[in-house]
Short mmCIF file of C-alpha atoms and ligand atoms in Angstrom, two decimals:
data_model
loop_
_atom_site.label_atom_id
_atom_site.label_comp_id
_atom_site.label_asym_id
_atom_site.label_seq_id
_atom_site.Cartn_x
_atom_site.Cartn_y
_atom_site.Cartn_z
CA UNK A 1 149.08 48.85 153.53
CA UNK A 2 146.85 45.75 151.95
CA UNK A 3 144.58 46.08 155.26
CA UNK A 4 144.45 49.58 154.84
CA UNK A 5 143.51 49.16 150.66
CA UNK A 6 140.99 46.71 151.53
CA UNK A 7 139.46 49.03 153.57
CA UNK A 8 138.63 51.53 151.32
CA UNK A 9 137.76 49.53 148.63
CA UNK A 10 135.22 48.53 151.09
CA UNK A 11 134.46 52.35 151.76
CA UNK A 12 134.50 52.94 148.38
CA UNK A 13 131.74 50.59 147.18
CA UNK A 14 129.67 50.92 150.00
CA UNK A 15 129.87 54.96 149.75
CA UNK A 16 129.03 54.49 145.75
CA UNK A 17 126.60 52.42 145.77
CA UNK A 18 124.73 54.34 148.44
CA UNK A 19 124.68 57.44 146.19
CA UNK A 20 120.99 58.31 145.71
CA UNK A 21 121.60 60.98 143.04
CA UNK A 22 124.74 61.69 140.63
CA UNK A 23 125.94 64.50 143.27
CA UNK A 24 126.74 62.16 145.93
CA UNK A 25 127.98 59.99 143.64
CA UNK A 26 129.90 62.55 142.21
CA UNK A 27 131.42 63.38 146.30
CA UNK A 28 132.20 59.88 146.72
CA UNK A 29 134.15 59.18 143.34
CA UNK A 30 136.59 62.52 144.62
CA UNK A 31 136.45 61.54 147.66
CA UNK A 32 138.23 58.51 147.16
CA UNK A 33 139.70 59.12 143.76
CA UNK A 34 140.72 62.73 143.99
CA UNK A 35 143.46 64.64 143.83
CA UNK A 36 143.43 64.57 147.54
CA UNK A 37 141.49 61.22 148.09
CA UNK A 38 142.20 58.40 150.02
CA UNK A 39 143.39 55.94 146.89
CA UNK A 40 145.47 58.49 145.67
CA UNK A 41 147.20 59.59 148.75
CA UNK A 42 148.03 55.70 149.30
CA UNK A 43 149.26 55.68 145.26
CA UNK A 44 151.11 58.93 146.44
CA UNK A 45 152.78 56.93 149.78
CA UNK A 46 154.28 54.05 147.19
CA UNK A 47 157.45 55.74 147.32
CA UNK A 48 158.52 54.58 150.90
CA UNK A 49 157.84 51.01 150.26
CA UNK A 50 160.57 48.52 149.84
CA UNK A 51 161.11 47.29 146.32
CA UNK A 52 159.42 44.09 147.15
CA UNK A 53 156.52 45.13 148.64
CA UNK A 54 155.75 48.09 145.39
CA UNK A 55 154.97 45.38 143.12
CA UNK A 56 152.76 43.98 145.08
CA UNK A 57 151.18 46.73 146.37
CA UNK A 58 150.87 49.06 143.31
CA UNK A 59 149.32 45.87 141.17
CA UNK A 60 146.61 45.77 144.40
CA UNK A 61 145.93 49.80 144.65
CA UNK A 62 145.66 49.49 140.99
CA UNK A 63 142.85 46.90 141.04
CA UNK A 64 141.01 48.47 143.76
CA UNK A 65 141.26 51.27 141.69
CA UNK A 66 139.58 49.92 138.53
CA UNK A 67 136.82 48.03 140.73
CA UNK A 68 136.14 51.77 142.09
CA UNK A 69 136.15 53.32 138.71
CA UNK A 70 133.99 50.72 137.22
CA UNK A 71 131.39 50.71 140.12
CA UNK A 72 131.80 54.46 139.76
CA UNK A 73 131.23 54.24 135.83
CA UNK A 74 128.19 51.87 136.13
CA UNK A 75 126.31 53.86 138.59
CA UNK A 76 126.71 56.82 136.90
CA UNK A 77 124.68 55.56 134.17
CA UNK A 78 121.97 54.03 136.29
CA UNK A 79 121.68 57.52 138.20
CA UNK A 80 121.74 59.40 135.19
CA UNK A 81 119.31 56.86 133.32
CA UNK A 82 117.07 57.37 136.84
CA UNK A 83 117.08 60.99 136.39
CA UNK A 84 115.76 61.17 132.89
CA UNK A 85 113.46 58.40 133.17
CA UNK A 86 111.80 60.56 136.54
CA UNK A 87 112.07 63.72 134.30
CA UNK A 88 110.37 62.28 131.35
CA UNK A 89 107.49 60.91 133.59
CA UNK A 90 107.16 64.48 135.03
CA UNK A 91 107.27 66.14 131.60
CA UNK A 92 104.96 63.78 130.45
CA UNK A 93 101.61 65.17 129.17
CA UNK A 94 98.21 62.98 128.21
CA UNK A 95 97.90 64.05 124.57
CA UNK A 96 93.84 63.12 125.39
CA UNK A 97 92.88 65.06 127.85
CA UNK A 98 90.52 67.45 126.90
CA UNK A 99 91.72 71.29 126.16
CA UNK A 100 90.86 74.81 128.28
CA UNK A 101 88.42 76.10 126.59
CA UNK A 102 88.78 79.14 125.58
CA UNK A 103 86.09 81.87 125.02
CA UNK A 104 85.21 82.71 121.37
CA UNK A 105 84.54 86.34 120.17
CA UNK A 106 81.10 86.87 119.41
CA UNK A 107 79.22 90.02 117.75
CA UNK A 108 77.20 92.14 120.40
CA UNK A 109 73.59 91.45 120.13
CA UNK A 110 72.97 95.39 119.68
CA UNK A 111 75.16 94.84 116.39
CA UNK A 112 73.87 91.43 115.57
CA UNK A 113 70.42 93.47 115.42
CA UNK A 114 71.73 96.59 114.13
CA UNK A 115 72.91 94.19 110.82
CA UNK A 116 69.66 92.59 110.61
CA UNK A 117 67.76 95.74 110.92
CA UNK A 118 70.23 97.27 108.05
CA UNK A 119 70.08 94.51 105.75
CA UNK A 120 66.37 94.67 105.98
CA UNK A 121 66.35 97.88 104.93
CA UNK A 122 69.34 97.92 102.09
CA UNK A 123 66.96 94.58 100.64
CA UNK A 124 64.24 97.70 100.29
CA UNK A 125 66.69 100.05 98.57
CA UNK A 126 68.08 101.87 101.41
CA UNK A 127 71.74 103.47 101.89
CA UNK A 128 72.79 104.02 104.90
CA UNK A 129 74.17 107.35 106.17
CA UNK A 130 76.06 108.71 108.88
CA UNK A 131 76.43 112.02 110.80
CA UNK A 132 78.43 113.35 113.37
CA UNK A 133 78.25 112.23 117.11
CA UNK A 134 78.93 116.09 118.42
CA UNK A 135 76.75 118.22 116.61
CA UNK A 136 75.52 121.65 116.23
CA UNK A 137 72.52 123.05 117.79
CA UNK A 138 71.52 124.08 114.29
CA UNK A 139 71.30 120.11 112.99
CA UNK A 140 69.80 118.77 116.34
CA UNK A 141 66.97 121.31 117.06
CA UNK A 142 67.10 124.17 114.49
CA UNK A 143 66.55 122.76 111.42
CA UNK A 144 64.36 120.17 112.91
CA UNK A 145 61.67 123.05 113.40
CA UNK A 146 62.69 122.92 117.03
CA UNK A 147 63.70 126.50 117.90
CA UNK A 148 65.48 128.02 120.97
CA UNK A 149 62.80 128.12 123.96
CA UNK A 150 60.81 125.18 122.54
CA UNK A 151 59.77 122.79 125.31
CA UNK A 152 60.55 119.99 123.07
CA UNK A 153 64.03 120.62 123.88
CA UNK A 154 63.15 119.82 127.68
CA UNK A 155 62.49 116.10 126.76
CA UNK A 156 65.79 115.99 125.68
CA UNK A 157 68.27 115.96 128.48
CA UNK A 158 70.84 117.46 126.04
CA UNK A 159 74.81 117.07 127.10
CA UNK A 160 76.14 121.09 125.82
CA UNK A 161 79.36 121.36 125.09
CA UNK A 162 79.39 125.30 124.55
CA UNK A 163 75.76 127.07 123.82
CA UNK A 164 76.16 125.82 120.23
CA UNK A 165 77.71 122.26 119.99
CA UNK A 166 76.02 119.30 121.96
CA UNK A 167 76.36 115.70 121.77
CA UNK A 168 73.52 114.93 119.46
CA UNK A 169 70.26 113.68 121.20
CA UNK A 170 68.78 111.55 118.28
CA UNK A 171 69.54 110.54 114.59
CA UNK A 172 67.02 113.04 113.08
CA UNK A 173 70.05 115.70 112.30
CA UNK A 174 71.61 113.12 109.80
CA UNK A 175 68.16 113.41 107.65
CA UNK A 176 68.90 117.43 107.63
CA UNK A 177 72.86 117.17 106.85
CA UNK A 178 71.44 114.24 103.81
CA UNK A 179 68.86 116.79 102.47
CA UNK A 180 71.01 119.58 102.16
CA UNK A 181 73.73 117.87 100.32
CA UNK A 182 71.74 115.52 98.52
CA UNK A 183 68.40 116.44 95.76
CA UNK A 184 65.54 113.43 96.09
CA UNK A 185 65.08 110.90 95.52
CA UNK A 186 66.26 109.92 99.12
CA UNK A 187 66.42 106.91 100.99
CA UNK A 188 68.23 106.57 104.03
CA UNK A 189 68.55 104.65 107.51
CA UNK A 190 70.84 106.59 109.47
CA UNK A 191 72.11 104.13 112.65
CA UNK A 192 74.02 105.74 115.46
CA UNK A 193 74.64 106.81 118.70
CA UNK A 194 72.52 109.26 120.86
CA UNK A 195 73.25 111.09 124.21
CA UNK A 196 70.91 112.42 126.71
CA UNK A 197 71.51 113.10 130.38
CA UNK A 198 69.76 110.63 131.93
CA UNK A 199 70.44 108.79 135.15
CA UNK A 200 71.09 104.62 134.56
CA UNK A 201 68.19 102.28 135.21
CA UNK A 202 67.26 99.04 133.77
CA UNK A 203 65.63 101.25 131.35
CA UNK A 204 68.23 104.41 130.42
CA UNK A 205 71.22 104.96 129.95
CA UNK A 206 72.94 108.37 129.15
CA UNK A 207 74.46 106.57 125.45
CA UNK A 208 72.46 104.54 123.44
CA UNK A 209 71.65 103.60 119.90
CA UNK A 210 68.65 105.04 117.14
CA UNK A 211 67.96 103.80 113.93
CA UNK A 212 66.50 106.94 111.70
CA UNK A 213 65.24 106.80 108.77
CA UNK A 214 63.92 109.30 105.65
CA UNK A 215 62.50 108.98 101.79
CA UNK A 216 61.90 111.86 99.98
CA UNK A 217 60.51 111.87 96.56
CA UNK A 218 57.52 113.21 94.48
CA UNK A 219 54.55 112.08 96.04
CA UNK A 220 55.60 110.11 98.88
CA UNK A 221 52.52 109.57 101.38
CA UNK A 222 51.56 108.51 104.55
CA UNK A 223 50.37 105.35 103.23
CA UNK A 224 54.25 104.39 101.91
CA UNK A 225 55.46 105.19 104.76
CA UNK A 226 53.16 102.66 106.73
CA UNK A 227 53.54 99.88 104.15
CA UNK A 228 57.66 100.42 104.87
CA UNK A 229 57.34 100.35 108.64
CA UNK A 230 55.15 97.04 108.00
CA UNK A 231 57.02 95.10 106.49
CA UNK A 232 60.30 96.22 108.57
CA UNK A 233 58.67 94.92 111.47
CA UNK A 234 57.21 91.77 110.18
CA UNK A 235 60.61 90.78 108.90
CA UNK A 236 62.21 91.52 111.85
CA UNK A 237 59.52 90.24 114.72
CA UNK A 238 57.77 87.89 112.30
CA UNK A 239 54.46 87.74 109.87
CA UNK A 240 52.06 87.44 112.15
CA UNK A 241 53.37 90.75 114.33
CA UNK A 242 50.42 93.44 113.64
CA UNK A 243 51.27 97.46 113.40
CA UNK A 244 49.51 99.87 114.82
CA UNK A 245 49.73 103.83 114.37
CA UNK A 246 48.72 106.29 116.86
CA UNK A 247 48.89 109.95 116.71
CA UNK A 248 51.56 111.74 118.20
CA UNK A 249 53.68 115.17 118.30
CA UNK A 250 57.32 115.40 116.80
CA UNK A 251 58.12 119.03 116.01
CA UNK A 252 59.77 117.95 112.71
CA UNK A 253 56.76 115.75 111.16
CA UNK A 254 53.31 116.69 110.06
CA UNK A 255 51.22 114.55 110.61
CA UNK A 256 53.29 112.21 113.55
CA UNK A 257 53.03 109.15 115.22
CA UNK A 258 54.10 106.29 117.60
CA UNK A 259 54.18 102.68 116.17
CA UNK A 260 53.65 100.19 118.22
CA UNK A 261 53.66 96.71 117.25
CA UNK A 262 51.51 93.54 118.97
CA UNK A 263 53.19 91.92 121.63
CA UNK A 264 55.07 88.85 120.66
CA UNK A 265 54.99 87.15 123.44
CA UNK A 266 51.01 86.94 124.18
CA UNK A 267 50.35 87.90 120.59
CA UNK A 268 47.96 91.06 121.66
CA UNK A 269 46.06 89.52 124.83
CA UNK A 270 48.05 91.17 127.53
CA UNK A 271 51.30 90.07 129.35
CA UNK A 272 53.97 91.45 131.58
CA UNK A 273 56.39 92.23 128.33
CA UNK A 274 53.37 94.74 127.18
CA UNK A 275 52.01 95.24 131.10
CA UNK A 276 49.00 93.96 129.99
CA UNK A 277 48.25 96.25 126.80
CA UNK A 278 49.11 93.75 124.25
CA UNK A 279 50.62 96.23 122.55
CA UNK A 280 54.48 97.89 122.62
CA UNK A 281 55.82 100.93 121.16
CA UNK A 282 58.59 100.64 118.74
CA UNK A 283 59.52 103.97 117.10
CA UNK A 284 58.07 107.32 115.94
CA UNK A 285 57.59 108.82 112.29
CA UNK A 286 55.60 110.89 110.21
CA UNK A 287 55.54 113.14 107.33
CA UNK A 288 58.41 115.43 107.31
CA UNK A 289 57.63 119.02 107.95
CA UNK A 290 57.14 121.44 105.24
CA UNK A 291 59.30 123.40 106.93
CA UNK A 292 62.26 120.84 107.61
CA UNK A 293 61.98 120.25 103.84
CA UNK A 294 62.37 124.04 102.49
CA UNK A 295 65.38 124.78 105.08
CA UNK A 296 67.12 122.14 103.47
CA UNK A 297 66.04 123.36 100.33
CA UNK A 298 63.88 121.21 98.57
CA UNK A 299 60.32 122.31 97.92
CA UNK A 300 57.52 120.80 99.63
CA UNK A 301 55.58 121.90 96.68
CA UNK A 302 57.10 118.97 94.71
CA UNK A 303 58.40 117.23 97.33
CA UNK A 304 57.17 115.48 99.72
CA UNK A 305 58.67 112.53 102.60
CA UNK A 306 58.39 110.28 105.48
CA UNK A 307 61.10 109.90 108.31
CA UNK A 308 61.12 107.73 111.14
CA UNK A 309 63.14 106.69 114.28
CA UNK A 310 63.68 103.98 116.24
CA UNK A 311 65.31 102.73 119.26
CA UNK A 312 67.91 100.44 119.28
CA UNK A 313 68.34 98.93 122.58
CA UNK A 314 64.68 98.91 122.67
CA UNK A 315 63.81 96.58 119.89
CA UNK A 316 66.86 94.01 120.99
CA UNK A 317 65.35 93.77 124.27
CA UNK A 318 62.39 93.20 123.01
CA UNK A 319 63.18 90.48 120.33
CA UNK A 320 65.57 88.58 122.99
CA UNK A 321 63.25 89.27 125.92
CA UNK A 322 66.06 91.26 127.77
CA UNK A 323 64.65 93.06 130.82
CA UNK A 324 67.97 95.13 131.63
CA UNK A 325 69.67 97.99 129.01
CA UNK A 326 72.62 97.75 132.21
CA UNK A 327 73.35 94.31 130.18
CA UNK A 328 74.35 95.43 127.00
CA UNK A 329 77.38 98.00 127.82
CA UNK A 330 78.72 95.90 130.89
CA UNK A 331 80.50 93.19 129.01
CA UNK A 332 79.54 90.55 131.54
CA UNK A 333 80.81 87.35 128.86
CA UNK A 334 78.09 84.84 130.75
CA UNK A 335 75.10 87.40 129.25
CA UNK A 336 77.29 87.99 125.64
CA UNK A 337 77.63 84.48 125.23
CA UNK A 338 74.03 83.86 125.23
CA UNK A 339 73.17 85.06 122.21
N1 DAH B 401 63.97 111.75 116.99
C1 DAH B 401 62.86 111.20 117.71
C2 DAH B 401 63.27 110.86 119.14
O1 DAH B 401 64.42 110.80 119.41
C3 DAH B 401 62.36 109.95 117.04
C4 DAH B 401 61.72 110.26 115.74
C5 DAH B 401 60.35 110.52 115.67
C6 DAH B 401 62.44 110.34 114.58
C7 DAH B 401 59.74 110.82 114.49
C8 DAH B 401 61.84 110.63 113.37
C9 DAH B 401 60.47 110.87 113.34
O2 DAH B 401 62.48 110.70 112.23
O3 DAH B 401 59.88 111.17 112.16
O4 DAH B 401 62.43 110.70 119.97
#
């Protein structure tokens, strides 16, 4: 019996304090201490001993019992200090190392533009107005002196939606649906999106964005009009930016023409950005048409006013020096962030 208590005391300590992790520590302690385990079985046996030998015996099962139970105690809480120590160092995270960064929302150039080109013309005294996207034939040719079977209406790719209602082509309805709700003085821009069926290029795109604009007053002239579109342009491209009219056809002005602007980038001598003209195009105006005026009903007699339009994309491109209208509407964040 002592031989056989000595020898699992010795199993005992050796099997505990090989215990790597609490679970085999755990195994060992019932493995020896159990219910079924070897001390206890031997505790269990004390009943066939002679009276002599229980004493003795009991008083020795009992010590190798506490010497288990303490080595089984003290490992415990090295394993278990082990464990959190290792978790702690695996949880552990360097307070100084820098963050992910993240990307940060910024406005679309077209809008960034689209606000500078509005607040350029609010600081002049303009509102700003806004029409419908789907529009009716009436507002988008009609009253724009462009009549069924006019070949104006072939240089506009025009999306129908039944023979009547069409996505709107250009901005120039707006200054028809102002007019007839409004009596001059007007002064509106007009900003907004315009649809023609054309195929995508680095150059078109089937959506895309006009600025229009329209003043109507008592003796508005020609010469306002130019003085307006002057110093739009030199706020927006700079002082030393020169305009230029030329003559030009729109059914719904009398006289028309195309504005172009010197190029910013040679300054007028010729460079790819103006193909060598030294100068680009920006918009068209003119003097609205007698005609436009009375179907809205105000009297060109009294009346008289200026109206122009310009392209959106077309000026952003041209102040960033963007060679690609595919840019703007594919959300690629490396080109957004850029500006
Ligand atoms: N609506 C014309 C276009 O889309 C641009 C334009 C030209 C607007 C002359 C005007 C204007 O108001 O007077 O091509």
């Amino acid at each position: 019996m002592k031989e056989k208590l000595a020898q699992i005391r010795e199993q005992a300590i050796s099997a505990l304090k090989g215990a790597s992790d609490l679970r085999t520590l755990e195994d060992a302690k019932v493995k020896f201490l159990g219910k079924k385990g070897e001390l206890t079985a031997v505790l269990r046996g004390m009943g066939a001993l002679t009276p002599e030998e229980r004493p003795v015996i009991g008083q020795l099962a009992n010590e190798v019992r506490n010497a288990v139970e303490e080595l089984y105690a003290n490992t415990k809480t090295a394993l278990s200090e082990n464990a959190k120590a290792a978790k702690l160092q695996s949880e552990k995270i360097d307070v100084t190392m820098p963050g992910a960064r993240r990307n940060i929302a910024k406005r679309h150039p077209l809008s960034q533009v689209l606000r500078e080109v509005s607040d350029i013309f609010l600081g002049m005294g303009f509102e700003i107005a806004e029409g419908p996207d789907i529009e009716l034939d009436y507002y988008n040719f009609e009253a724009l002196n462009i009549p069924k079977n006019h070949p104006a209406r072939d240089t506009q790719d025009t999306f129908y939606i039944t023979d009547n209602i069409l996505l709107r082509t250009q901005t120039s309805p707006v200054q028809v649906r102002v007019m007839e709700k409004k009596k001059p003085p007007i002064k509106i821009i007009a900003p907004g999106m315009v649809f023609r069926s054309d195929a995508v290029d680095a150059t078109h795109s089937p959506v895309f964005h006009q600025i229009e604009g329209l003043v109507v007053d008592k003796g508005v002239t020609m010469g306002d009009l130019k003085g307006t579109l002057e110093t739009f342009v030199k706020k927006l491209y700079g002082e030393d930016v020169r305009v230029r009219f030329r003559p030009h056809h729109f059914p719904f002005t009398e006289p028309s023409a195309e504005v172009d602007i010197s190029c910013f980038v040679c300054g007028g001598k010729g460079c790819s950005v103006c193909k060598g003209e030294g100068w680009i195009e920006i918009l068209g105006a003119g003097m609205v048409h007698p005609k436009v005026l009375s179907g809205c009903g105000i009297d060109p007699d009294e009346y008289s006013g200026f109206a122009f339009g310009v392209g959106l994309e077309r000026i952003v491109m041209r102040k960033f020096g963007i060679d690609d209208l595919r840019l703007f509407y594919e959300n690629d964040i490396r080109f957004l962030k850029q500006f």
